[in-house]
């Protein structure tokens, strides 16, 4: 049942809207304090009686407005006019789906006829390199890798050179999962980012934070912390096929202004979609 339908059902059985209960419901949907407070303020200040349908409609409209702000849905990645690689840096905490998303984006681009190089810049976690290489073999996408313990910035440097000399229009850099309170690891990520910028002052062209829809409101906190060290350009939200609710990305969009670029809806390489606000509201919520 959709989030909006549930709202209607929940509040239909009551003589009037219980604002505390509404607040709890919106927070539980991971919409964040800011949006929750705004919605309640809008509705409670209304001079007429609010029906459960009004409530759901208002939430739907507010969410649509937030998701469609600044031009709406993202453009697909396209090759640059100067022939140099478009560089995408992938970041996030452990286990959210960075490596899978890296492979999926490569697959997506390949389906459009584009060559992509993947950089195995997670040199930290055991088997991370083999994991990306396995994706590369399966999808027939070249992977540039070094050894465990190697400097991720150096891996990205090599991968950039490799993409450049192969005339590959895209380079996607997978990175190690890191908790935002681990200073050294965050500094390493910042260094990788700077290294990419040294080779091409316009790189990385996209810095995407991967968040797991099943982690709820933690995702907002992750986005806040990673924003402090990277100029994030967008979010990939994964695992929307699971128990994930997707509300957190609305909070991220609303509070940090970060657009949602892609959604992941399964483990298979095809299970990546370019974000579409209308579909998200209609199908995911
Ligand atoms: N159901 C589902 N599973 C996903 C999705 N994306 C990734 N996964 C699974 O989540 C698990 C972790 O994915 P990885 O891509 O290895 O995550 P990661 O962020 O690279 O993990 P670390 O490198 O260890 O930090 C794997 O079992 C993936 O198959 C998704 O959209 N849906
Ligand atoms: Mg990984």
PDB file of C-alpha atoms and ligand atoms in Angstrom:
ATOM      1  CA  UNK A   1       0.000   0.000   0.000  1.00  0.00           C
ATOM      2  CA  UNK A   2       1.300   3.454  -0.818  1.00  0.00           C
ATOM      3  CA  UNK A   3       2.459   5.833   1.846  1.00  0.00           C
ATOM      4  CA  UNK A   4      -0.350   8.243   0.962  1.00  0.00           C
ATOM      5  CA  UNK A   5      -3.019   5.554   1.026  1.00  0.00           C
ATOM      6  CA  UNK A   6      -1.754   4.463   4.448  1.00  0.00           C
ATOM      7  CA  UNK A   7      -2.007   8.026   5.694  1.00  0.00           C
ATOM      8  CA  UNK A   8      -5.624   8.226   4.589  1.00  0.00           C
ATOM      9  CA  UNK A   9      -6.481   4.899   6.229  1.00  0.00           C
ATOM     10  CA  UNK A  10      -4.699   5.696   9.440  1.00  0.00           C
ATOM     11  CA  UNK A  11      -6.443   8.996   9.952  1.00  0.00           C
ATOM     12  CA  UNK A  12      -9.847   8.028   8.536  1.00  0.00           C
ATOM     13  CA  UNK A  13     -10.934   6.217  11.646  1.00  0.00           C
ATOM     14  CA  UNK A  14     -10.499   9.305  13.820  1.00  0.00           C
ATOM     15  CA  UNK A  15     -12.897  12.185  14.366  1.00  0.00           C
ATOM     16  CA  UNK A  16     -10.131  14.720  13.884  1.00  0.00           C
ATOM     17  CA  UNK A  17      -6.436  14.798  12.988  1.00  0.00           C
ATOM     18  CA  UNK A  18      -4.171  14.026  15.910  1.00  0.00           C
ATOM     19  CA  UNK A  19      -1.179  16.250  15.147  1.00  0.00           C
ATOM     20  CA  UNK A  20       1.190  14.341  17.416  1.00  0.00           C
ATOM     21  CA  UNK A  21       0.311  11.117  15.702  1.00  0.00           C
ATOM     22  CA  UNK A  22       0.770  12.725  12.301  1.00  0.00           C
ATOM     23  CA  UNK A  23       4.166  14.015  13.366  1.00  0.00           C
ATOM     24  CA  UNK A  24       5.186  10.551  14.512  1.00  0.00           C
ATOM     25  CA  UNK A  25       3.989   9.022  11.258  1.00  0.00           C
ATOM     26  CA  UNK A  26       5.929  11.449   9.077  1.00  0.00           C
ATOM     27  CA  UNK A  27       9.096  11.063  11.143  1.00  0.00           C
ATOM     28  CA  UNK A  28       8.726   7.279  10.972  1.00  0.00           C
ATOM     29  CA  UNK A  29       8.557   7.626   7.194  1.00  0.00           C
ATOM     30  CA  UNK A  30      12.017   9.296   7.400  1.00  0.00           C
ATOM     31  CA  UNK A  31      10.825  12.603   5.951  1.00  0.00           C
ATOM     32  CA  UNK A  32      12.981  14.480   8.471  1.00  0.00           C
ATOM     33  CA  UNK A  33      12.164  17.001  11.179  1.00  0.00           C
ATOM     34  CA  UNK A  34      12.216  20.000   8.867  1.00  0.00           C
ATOM     35  CA  UNK A  35       9.686  18.736   6.353  1.00  0.00           C
ATOM     36  CA  UNK A  36       7.529  17.132   9.038  1.00  0.00           C
ATOM     37  CA  UNK A  37       7.337  20.402  10.949  1.00  0.00           C
ATOM     38  CA  UNK A  38       6.534  22.335   7.804  1.00  0.00           C
ATOM     39  CA  UNK A  39       3.752  19.973   6.781  1.00  0.00           C
ATOM     40  CA  UNK A  40       2.159  20.098  10.212  1.00  0.00           C
ATOM     41  CA  UNK A  41       2.407  23.848  10.322  1.00  0.00           C
ATOM     42  CA  UNK A  42       0.792  24.218   6.887  1.00  0.00           C
ATOM     43  CA  UNK A  43      -2.087  21.966   7.813  1.00  0.00           C
ATOM     44  CA  UNK A  44      -2.690  23.023  11.396  1.00  0.00           C
ATOM     45  CA  UNK A  45      -2.826  26.678  10.377  1.00  0.00           C
ATOM     46  CA  UNK A  46      -5.504  26.019   7.815  1.00  0.00           C
ATOM     47  CA  UNK A  47      -8.819  27.601   8.765  1.00  0.00           C
ATOM     48  CA  UNK A  48     -10.951  24.786   7.394  1.00  0.00           C
ATOM     49  CA  UNK A  49     -11.349  21.236   8.579  1.00  0.00           C
ATOM     50  CA  UNK A  50      -8.649  18.908   7.273  1.00  0.00           C
ATOM     51  CA  UNK A  51      -9.793  15.537   6.000  1.00  0.00           C
ATOM     52  CA  UNK A  52      -7.463  12.543   5.761  1.00  0.00           C
ATOM     53  CA  UNK A  53      -7.587  12.966   1.966  1.00  0.00           C
ATOM     54  CA  UNK A  54      -6.481  16.608   2.290  1.00  0.00           C
ATOM     55  CA  UNK A  55      -3.652  15.437   4.469  1.00  0.00           C
ATOM     56  CA  UNK A  56      -2.418  12.848   1.970  1.00  0.00           C
ATOM     57  CA  UNK A  57      -2.852  15.271  -0.920  1.00  0.00           C
ATOM     58  CA  UNK A  58      -0.908  17.980   0.878  1.00  0.00           C
ATOM     59  CA  UNK A  59       1.967  15.586   1.647  1.00  0.00           C
ATOM     60  CA  UNK A  60       2.006  14.368  -1.920  1.00  0.00           C
ATOM     61  CA  UNK A  61       2.123  17.919  -3.289  1.00  0.00           C
ATOM     62  CA  UNK A  62       4.840  19.026  -0.881  1.00  0.00           C
ATOM     63  CA  UNK A  63       6.974  16.009  -1.780  1.00  0.00           C
ATOM     64  CA  UNK A  64       6.418  16.504  -5.507  1.00  0.00           C
ATOM     65  CA  UNK A  65       7.416  20.167  -5.210  1.00  0.00           C
ATOM     66  CA  UNK A  66      10.591  19.252  -3.328  1.00  0.00           C
ATOM     67  CA  UNK A  67      11.606  16.545  -5.773  1.00  0.00           C
ATOM     68  CA  UNK A  68      10.867  18.670  -8.819  1.00  0.00           C
ATOM     69  CA  UNK A  69      12.633  21.772  -7.549  1.00  0.00           C
ATOM     70  CA  UNK A  70      15.360  23.245  -9.786  1.00  0.00           C
ATOM     71  CA  UNK A  71      14.376  21.577 -12.995  1.00  0.00           C
ATOM     72  CA  UNK A  72      13.212  18.186 -11.852  1.00  0.00           C
ATOM     73  CA  UNK A  73      14.630  14.924 -13.021  1.00  0.00           C
ATOM     74  CA  UNK A  74      18.346  14.462 -13.712  1.00  0.00           C
ATOM     75  CA  UNK A  75      19.763  14.238 -17.203  1.00  0.00           C
ATOM     76  CA  UNK A  76      21.408  10.958 -18.152  1.00  0.00           C
ATOM     77  CA  UNK A  77      25.204  11.022 -18.259  1.00  0.00           C
ATOM     78  CA  UNK A  78      26.380  12.088 -21.698  1.00  0.00           C
ATOM     79  CA  UNK A  79      29.890  12.157 -23.198  1.00  0.00           C
ATOM     80  CA  UNK A  80      31.704  15.475 -23.152  1.00  0.00           C
ATOM     81  CA  UNK A  81      32.241  17.522 -26.286  1.00  0.00           C
ATOM     82  CA  UNK A  82      36.037  17.651 -25.804  1.00  0.00           C
ATOM     83  CA  UNK A  83      36.329  13.859 -25.806  1.00  0.00           C
ATOM     84  CA  UNK A  84      37.826  13.661 -22.304  1.00  0.00           C
ATOM     85  CA  UNK A  85      36.358  11.283 -19.742  1.00  0.00           C
ATOM     86  CA  UNK A  86      33.429  12.279 -17.611  1.00  0.00           C
ATOM     87  CA  UNK A  87      34.532  11.243 -14.138  1.00  0.00           C
ATOM     88  CA  UNK A  88      32.077   9.911 -11.566  1.00  0.00           C
ATOM     89  CA  UNK A  89      33.243   9.435  -7.982  1.00  0.00           C
ATOM     90  CA  UNK A  90      31.195   7.036  -5.868  1.00  0.00           C
ATOM     91  CA  UNK A  91      31.225   7.380  -2.070  1.00  0.00           C
ATOM     92  CA  UNK A  92      29.342   6.196   0.987  1.00  0.00           C
ATOM     93  CA  UNK A  93      29.448   4.232   4.203  1.00  0.00           C
ATOM     94  CA  UNK A  94      30.073   0.467   4.318  1.00  0.00           C
ATOM     95  CA  UNK A  95      27.788  -1.923   2.526  1.00  0.00           C
ATOM     96  CA  UNK A  96      25.331   0.536   1.007  1.00  0.00           C
ATOM     97  CA  UNK A  97      25.844  -0.703  -2.562  1.00  0.00           C
ATOM     98  CA  UNK A  98      28.702   1.401  -3.965  1.00  0.00           C
ATOM     99  CA  UNK A  99      30.437  -1.369  -5.895  1.00  0.00           C
ATOM    100  CA  UNK A 100      27.181  -2.752  -7.246  1.00  0.00           C
ATOM    101  CA  UNK A 101      26.062   0.738  -8.289  1.00  0.00           C
ATOM    102  CA  UNK A 102      29.421   1.399  -9.965  1.00  0.00           C
ATOM    103  CA  UNK A 103      28.970  -1.751 -12.038  1.00  0.00           C
ATOM    104  CA  UNK A 104      25.331  -0.947 -12.749  1.00  0.00           C
ATOM    105  CA  UNK A 105      26.168   2.540 -14.046  1.00  0.00           C
ATOM    106  CA  UNK A 106      28.868   1.019 -16.271  1.00  0.00           C
ATOM    107  CA  UNK A 107      26.319  -1.453 -17.564  1.00  0.00           C
ATOM    108  CA  UNK A 108      23.756   1.286 -18.138  1.00  0.00           C
ATOM    109  CA  UNK A 109      26.277   3.337 -20.128  1.00  0.00           C
ATOM    110  CA  UNK A 110      27.426   0.321 -22.090  1.00  0.00           C
ATOM    111  CA  UNK A 111      23.826  -0.369 -23.092  1.00  0.00           C
ATOM    112  CA  UNK A 112      23.844   3.118 -24.598  1.00  0.00           C
ATOM    113  CA  UNK A 113      26.964   2.274 -26.583  1.00  0.00           C
ATOM    114  CA  UNK A 114      29.510   4.040 -24.367  1.00  0.00           C
ATOM    115  CA  UNK A 115      32.861   2.674 -23.245  1.00  0.00           C
ATOM    116  CA  UNK A 116      33.444   3.018 -19.525  1.00  0.00           C
ATOM    117  CA  UNK A 117      36.449   2.350 -17.325  1.00  0.00           C
ATOM    118  CA  UNK A 118      35.885   1.335 -13.707  1.00  0.00           C
ATOM    119  CA  UNK A 119      38.492   2.195 -11.071  1.00  0.00           C
ATOM    120  CA  UNK A 120      38.900  -0.248  -8.184  1.00  0.00           C
ATOM    121  CA  UNK A 121      39.784   2.445  -5.654  1.00  0.00           C
ATOM    122  CA  UNK A 122      38.648   0.366  -2.706  1.00  0.00           C
ATOM    123  CA  UNK A 123      42.058  -1.070  -1.869  1.00  0.00           C
ATOM    124  CA  UNK A 124      41.071  -1.536   1.744  1.00  0.00           C
ATOM    125  CA  UNK A 125      38.322  -4.122   2.188  1.00  0.00           C
ATOM    126  CA  UNK A 126      39.241  -7.768   1.637  1.00  0.00           C
ATOM    127  CA  UNK A 127      38.019  -9.023  -1.759  1.00  0.00           C
ATOM    128  CA  UNK A 128      36.825  -5.578  -2.861  1.00  0.00           C
ATOM    129  CA  UNK A 129      39.140  -5.563  -5.886  1.00  0.00           C
ATOM    130  CA  UNK A 130      38.063  -9.035  -7.000  1.00  0.00           C
ATOM    131  CA  UNK A 131      34.436  -8.041  -6.525  1.00  0.00           C
ATOM    132  CA  UNK A 132      34.725  -5.168  -9.003  1.00  0.00           C
ATOM    133  CA  UNK A 133      36.860  -7.248 -11.352  1.00  0.00           C
ATOM    134  CA  UNK A 134      34.200  -9.962 -11.331  1.00  0.00           C
ATOM    135  CA  UNK A 135      31.629  -7.363 -12.367  1.00  0.00           C
ATOM    136  CA  UNK A 136      33.978  -6.162 -15.095  1.00  0.00           C
ATOM    137  CA  UNK A 137      34.373  -9.695 -16.451  1.00  0.00           C
ATOM    138  CA  UNK A 138      30.687 -10.382 -16.298  1.00  0.00           C
ATOM    139  CA  UNK A 139      29.691  -7.126 -17.984  1.00  0.00           C
ATOM    140  CA  UNK A 140      32.745  -6.845 -20.297  1.00  0.00           C
ATOM    141  CA  UNK A 141      33.810  -3.516 -18.859  1.00  0.00           C
ATOM    142  CA  UNK A 142      37.515  -2.760 -18.241  1.00  0.00           C
ATOM    143  CA  UNK A 143      38.588  -2.377 -14.615  1.00  0.00           C
ATOM    144  CA  UNK A 144      41.782  -0.619 -13.533  1.00  0.00           C
ATOM    145  CA  UNK A 145      43.071  -2.024 -10.264  1.00  0.00           C
ATOM    146  CA  UNK A 146      46.198  -2.066  -8.134  1.00  0.00           C
ATOM    147  CA  UNK A 147      46.925  -4.028  -5.011  1.00  0.00           C
ATOM    148  CA  UNK A 148      45.514  -3.987  -1.501  1.00  0.00           C
ATOM    149  CA  UNK A 149      46.930  -1.167   0.542  1.00  0.00           C
ATOM    150  CA  UNK A 150      47.695   0.911  -2.560  1.00  0.00           C
ATOM    151  CA  UNK A 151      46.792   4.588  -2.490  1.00  0.00           C
ATOM    152  CA  UNK A 152      43.253   4.951  -3.891  1.00  0.00           C
ATOM    153  CA  UNK A 153      44.218   8.325  -5.350  1.00  0.00           C
ATOM    154  CA  UNK A 154      46.955   6.608  -7.367  1.00  0.00           C
ATOM    155  CA  UNK A 155      44.480   4.000  -8.619  1.00  0.00           C
ATOM    156  CA  UNK A 156      42.202   6.789  -9.801  1.00  0.00           C
ATOM    157  CA  UNK A 157      45.148   8.517 -11.461  1.00  0.00           C
ATOM    158  CA  UNK A 158      46.006   5.362 -13.409  1.00  0.00           C
ATOM    159  CA  UNK A 159      42.388   4.750 -14.259  1.00  0.00           C
ATOM    160  CA  UNK A 160      41.999   8.289 -15.581  1.00  0.00           C
ATOM    161  CA  UNK A 161      45.061   7.872 -17.791  1.00  0.00           C
ATOM    162  CA  UNK A 162      43.719   4.569 -19.001  1.00  0.00           C
ATOM    163  CA  UNK A 163      40.293   6.034 -19.839  1.00  0.00           C
ATOM    164  CA  UNK A 164      41.954   8.949 -21.598  1.00  0.00           C
ATOM    165  CA  UNK A 165      44.207   6.805 -23.756  1.00  0.00           C
ATOM    166  CA  UNK A 166      41.370   4.388 -24.572  1.00  0.00           C
ATOM    167  CA  UNK A 167      39.118   7.329 -25.515  1.00  0.00           C
ATOM    168  CA  UNK A 168      36.589   6.035 -23.015  1.00  0.00           C
ATOM    169  CA  UNK A 169      34.025   8.776 -22.395  1.00  0.00           C
ATOM    170  CA  UNK A 170      33.354   7.650 -18.820  1.00  0.00           C
ATOM    171  CA  UNK A 171      35.352   6.765 -15.730  1.00  0.00           C
ATOM    172  CA  UNK A 172      33.593   5.557 -12.613  1.00  0.00           C
ATOM    173  CA  UNK A 173      35.591   5.302  -9.401  1.00  0.00           C
ATOM    174  CA  UNK A 174      34.403   2.872  -6.746  1.00  0.00           C
ATOM    175  CA  UNK A 175      35.757   3.737  -3.297  1.00  0.00           C
ATOM    176  CA  UNK A 176      36.023   2.007   0.059  1.00  0.00           C
ATOM    177  CA  UNK A 177      33.144   2.229   2.488  1.00  0.00           C
ATOM    178  CA  UNK A 178      33.948   4.511   5.350  1.00  0.00           C
ATOM    179  CA  UNK A 179      32.212   5.796   8.405  1.00  0.00           C
ATOM    180  CA  UNK A 180      32.020   9.549   8.389  1.00  0.00           C
ATOM    181  CA  UNK A 181      33.554   9.791  11.863  1.00  0.00           C
ATOM    182  CA  UNK A 182      36.801   8.117  10.736  1.00  0.00           C
ATOM    183  CA  UNK A 183      38.918  11.131  10.041  1.00  0.00           C
ATOM    184  CA  UNK A 184      41.804   9.391   8.227  1.00  0.00           C
ATOM    185  CA  UNK A 185      39.518   7.594   5.838  1.00  0.00           C
ATOM    186  CA  UNK A 186      37.575  10.736   5.108  1.00  0.00           C
ATOM    187  CA  UNK A 187      40.844  12.555   4.448  1.00  0.00           C
ATOM    188  CA  UNK A 188      41.858   9.757   2.058  1.00  0.00           C
ATOM    189  CA  UNK A 189      38.629  10.293   0.138  1.00  0.00           C
ATOM    190  CA  UNK A 190      39.257  14.020  -0.037  1.00  0.00           C
ATOM    191  CA  UNK A 191      42.731  13.273  -1.409  1.00  0.00           C
ATOM    192  CA  UNK A 192      41.314  10.965  -4.083  1.00  0.00           C
ATOM    193  CA  UNK A 193      38.922  13.728  -5.025  1.00  0.00           C
ATOM    194  CA  UNK A 194      41.754  16.259  -5.294  1.00  0.00           C
ATOM    195  CA  UNK A 195      43.847  13.884  -7.394  1.00  0.00           C
ATOM    196  CA  UNK A 196      41.046  13.601  -9.934  1.00  0.00           C
ATOM    197  CA  UNK A 197      40.824  17.388 -10.009  1.00  0.00           C
ATOM    198  CA  UNK A 198      44.521  17.681 -10.678  1.00  0.00           C
ATOM    199  CA  UNK A 199      44.259  15.689 -13.883  1.00  0.00           C
ATOM    200  CA  UNK A 200      41.261  17.565 -15.095  1.00  0.00           C
ATOM    201  CA  UNK A 201      40.218  20.708 -13.231  1.00  0.00           C
ATOM    202  CA  UNK A 202      36.567  19.952 -14.035  1.00  0.00           C
ATOM    203  CA  UNK A 203      36.735  16.442 -12.517  1.00  0.00           C
ATOM    204  CA  UNK A 204      35.044  14.748 -10.804  1.00  0.00           C
ATOM    205  CA  UNK A 205      32.017  15.748 -12.825  1.00  0.00           C
ATOM    206  CA  UNK A 206      29.678  13.858 -10.601  1.00  0.00           C
ATOM    207  CA  UNK A 207      30.295  12.942  -6.969  1.00  0.00           C
ATOM    208  CA  UNK A 208      27.537  10.605  -5.953  1.00  0.00           C
ATOM    209  CA  UNK A 209      26.788   9.495  -2.424  1.00  0.00           C
ATOM    210  CA  UNK A 210      25.249   6.058  -2.205  1.00  0.00           C
ATOM    211  CA  UNK A 211      22.687   5.606   0.546  1.00  0.00           C
ATOM    212  CA  UNK A 212      20.775   2.489   1.500  1.00  0.00           C
ATOM    213  CA  UNK A 213      17.016   3.028   1.688  1.00  0.00           C
ATOM    214  CA  UNK A 214      16.732   0.483   4.470  1.00  0.00           C
ATOM    215  CA  UNK A 215      18.860   2.565   6.842  1.00  0.00           C
ATOM    216  CA  UNK A 216      16.166   5.194   7.183  1.00  0.00           C
ATOM    217  CA  UNK A 217      17.019   8.562   8.625  1.00  0.00           C
ATOM    218  CA  UNK A 218      20.714   7.637   9.022  1.00  0.00           C
ATOM    219  CA  UNK A 219      21.023   8.440   5.347  1.00  0.00           C
ATOM    220  CA  UNK A 220      20.382  12.120   6.014  1.00  0.00           C
ATOM    221  CA  UNK A 221      23.149  12.188   8.571  1.00  0.00           C
ATOM    222  CA  UNK A 222      25.534  10.439   6.174  1.00  0.00           C
ATOM    223  CA  UNK A 223      24.737  12.974   3.460  1.00  0.00           C
ATOM    224  CA  UNK A 224      25.388  15.809   5.885  1.00  0.00           C
ATOM    225  CA  UNK A 225      28.778  14.417   6.923  1.00  0.00           C
ATOM    226  CA  UNK A 226      30.024  13.512   3.445  1.00  0.00           C
ATOM    227  CA  UNK A 227      28.947  16.969   2.208  1.00  0.00           C
ATOM    228  CA  UNK A 228      31.520  18.443   4.549  1.00  0.00           C
ATOM    229  CA  UNK A 229      34.418  16.957   2.632  1.00  0.00           C
ATOM    230  CA  UNK A 230      33.070  16.412  -0.887  1.00  0.00           C
ATOM    231  CA  UNK A 231      31.090  18.594  -3.259  1.00  0.00           C
ATOM    232  CA  UNK A 232      28.361  16.044  -3.671  1.00  0.00           C
ATOM    233  CA  UNK A 233      26.328  16.413  -6.851  1.00  0.00           C
ATOM    234  CA  UNK A 234      23.712  13.810  -6.084  1.00  0.00           C
ATOM    235  CA  UNK A 235      22.478  10.694  -4.391  1.00  0.00           C
ATOM    236  CA  UNK A 236      22.081   7.100  -5.447  1.00  0.00           C
ATOM    237  CA  UNK A 237      19.504   5.373  -3.289  1.00  0.00           C
ATOM    238  CA  UNK A 238      19.774   1.593  -3.252  1.00  0.00           C
ATOM    239  CA  UNK A 239      17.737  -1.338  -1.993  1.00  0.00           C
ATOM    240  CA  UNK A 240      14.386   0.236  -2.710  1.00  0.00           C
ATOM    241  CA  UNK A 241      13.244  -3.278  -3.582  1.00  0.00           C
ATOM    242  CA  UNK A 242      13.609  -4.221   0.081  1.00  0.00           C
ATOM    243  CA  UNK A 243      12.003  -2.809   3.177  1.00  0.00           C
ATOM    244  CA  UNK A 244      13.380   0.627   2.335  1.00  0.00           C
ATOM    245  CA  UNK A 245      10.940   3.461   2.410  1.00  0.00           C
ATOM    246  CA  UNK A 246      12.696   6.108   0.363  1.00  0.00           C
ATOM    247  CA  UNK A 247      11.560   8.917   2.636  1.00  0.00           C
ATOM    248  CA  UNK A 248      15.119   9.779   3.646  1.00  0.00           C
ATOM    249  CA  UNK A 249      16.060  10.926   0.158  1.00  0.00           C
ATOM    250  CA  UNK A 250      13.216  13.437   0.297  1.00  0.00           C
ATOM    251  CA  UNK A 251      14.715  14.785   3.508  1.00  0.00           C
ATOM    252  CA  UNK A 252      18.154  14.865   1.861  1.00  0.00           C
ATOM    253  CA  UNK A 253      16.742  16.739  -1.120  1.00  0.00           C
ATOM    254  CA  UNK A 254      14.861  19.147   1.117  1.00  0.00           C
ATOM    255  CA  UNK A 255      17.499  19.834   3.732  1.00  0.00           C
ATOM    256  CA  UNK A 256      20.700  19.609   1.697  1.00  0.00           C
ATOM    257  CA  UNK A 257      19.416  20.332  -1.799  1.00  0.00           C
ATOM    258  CA  UNK A 258      21.014  17.194  -3.217  1.00  0.00           C
ATOM    259  CA  UNK A 259      19.196  15.696  -6.180  1.00  0.00           C
ATOM    260  CA  UNK A 260      18.580  11.984  -6.506  1.00  0.00           C
ATOM    261  CA  UNK A 261      20.362  10.669  -9.588  1.00  0.00           C
ATOM    262  CA  UNK A 262      19.695   6.951  -9.619  1.00  0.00           C
ATOM    263  CA  UNK A 263      17.671   4.411  -7.732  1.00  0.00           C
ATOM    264  CA  UNK A 264      18.705   0.805  -7.199  1.00  0.00           C
ATOM    265  CA  UNK A 265      15.926  -1.753  -7.077  1.00  0.00           C
ATOM    266  CA  UNK A 266      17.756  -5.067  -6.967  1.00  0.00           C
ATOM    267  CA  UNK A 267      21.089  -6.855  -7.087  1.00  0.00           C
ATOM    268  CA  UNK A 268      21.152  -7.401 -10.841  1.00  0.00           C
ATOM    269  CA  UNK A 269      22.954  -4.973 -13.150  1.00  0.00           C
ATOM    270  CA  UNK A 270      19.707  -3.950 -14.876  1.00  0.00           C
ATOM    271  CA  UNK A 271      18.223  -2.894 -11.559  1.00  0.00           C
ATOM    272  CA  UNK A 272      19.262   0.731 -11.785  1.00  0.00           C
ATOM    273  CA  UNK A 273      16.991   3.516 -12.927  1.00  0.00           C
ATOM    274  CA  UNK A 274      17.523   7.163 -13.566  1.00  0.00           C
ATOM    275  CA  UNK A 275      15.499   8.958 -10.930  1.00  0.00           C
ATOM    276  CA  UNK A 276      12.041  10.057 -11.982  1.00  0.00           C
ATOM    277  CA  UNK A 277      10.079  12.123  -9.467  1.00  0.00           C
ATOM    278  CA  UNK A 278       6.655  11.202 -10.792  1.00  0.00           C
ATOM    279  CA  UNK A 279       7.377   7.475 -10.700  1.00  0.00           C
ATOM    280  CA  UNK A 280       9.039   7.755  -7.311  1.00  0.00           C
ATOM    281  CA  UNK A 281       5.996   9.402  -5.763  1.00  0.00           C
ATOM    282  CA  UNK A 282       3.563   7.066  -7.498  1.00  0.00           C
ATOM    283  CA  UNK A 283       5.407   3.776  -7.100  1.00  0.00           C
ATOM    284  CA  UNK A 284       8.020   3.942  -4.370  1.00  0.00           C
ATOM    285  CA  UNK A 285       6.211   6.008  -1.786  1.00  0.00           C
TER     286      UNK A 285
HETATM  287  N1  LIG B   1      18.266  -5.788  -2.955  1.00  0.00           N
HETATM  288  C1  LIG B   1      19.246  -4.983  -3.319  1.00  0.00           C
HETATM  289  N2  LIG B   1      20.496  -5.278  -2.969  1.00  0.00           N
HETATM  290  C2  LIG B   1      21.472  -4.438  -3.352  1.00  0.00           C
HETATM  291  C3  LIG B   1      21.223  -3.268  -4.110  1.00  0.00           C
HETATM  292  N3  LIG B   1      22.408  -2.649  -4.323  1.00  0.00           N
HETATM  293  C4  LIG B   1      23.346  -3.410  -3.726  1.00  0.00           C
HETATM  294  N4  LIG B   1      22.804  -4.489  -3.136  1.00  0.00           N
HETATM  295  C5  LIG B   1      23.447  -5.557  -2.352  1.00  0.00           C
HETATM  296  O1  LIG B   1      24.031  -4.999  -1.198  1.00  0.00           O
HETATM  297  C6  LIG B   1      25.210  -5.719  -0.839  1.00  0.00           C
HETATM  298  C7  LIG B   1      26.381  -4.762  -0.704  1.00  0.00           C
HETATM  299  O2  LIG B   1      26.657  -4.221  -1.977  1.00  0.00           O
HETATM  300  P1  LIG B   1      28.074  -3.638  -2.378  1.00  0.00           P
HETATM  301  O3  LIG B   1      27.923  -3.044  -3.732  1.00  0.00           O
HETATM  302  O4  LIG B   1      29.151  -4.618  -2.165  1.00  0.00           O
HETATM  303  O5  LIG B   1      28.180  -2.485  -1.284  1.00  0.00           O
HETATM  304  P2  LIG B   1      29.430  -1.510  -1.018  1.00  0.00           P
HETATM  305  O6  LIG B   1      28.877  -0.192  -0.607  1.00  0.00           O
HETATM  306  O7  LIG B   1      30.337  -1.516  -2.172  1.00  0.00           O
HETATM  307  O8  LIG B   1      30.091  -2.247   0.236  1.00  0.00           O
HETATM  308  P3  LIG B   1      31.572  -1.983   0.846  1.00  0.00           P
HETATM  309  O9  LIG B   1      32.494  -1.849  -0.322  1.00  0.00           O
HETATM  310  O10 LIG B   1      31.863  -3.163   1.687  1.00  0.00           O
HETATM  311  O11 LIG B   1      31.480  -0.732   1.647  1.00  0.00           O
HETATM  312  C8  LIG B   1      25.424  -6.746  -1.933  1.00  0.00           C
HETATM  313  O12 LIG B   1      24.911  -7.973  -1.499  1.00  0.00           O
HETATM  314  C9  LIG B   1      24.587  -6.213  -3.088  1.00  0.00           C
HETATM  315  O13 LIG B   1      24.121  -7.221  -3.951  1.00  0.00           O
HETATM  316  C10 LIG B   1      19.858  -2.971  -4.463  1.00  0.00           C
HETATM  317  O14 LIG B   1      19.524  -1.979  -5.101  1.00  0.00           O
HETATM  318  N5  LIG B   1      18.923  -3.875  -4.046  1.00  0.00           N
HETATM  319 MG1  LIG B   2      32.351  -1.854  -2.309  1.00  0.00          MG
END
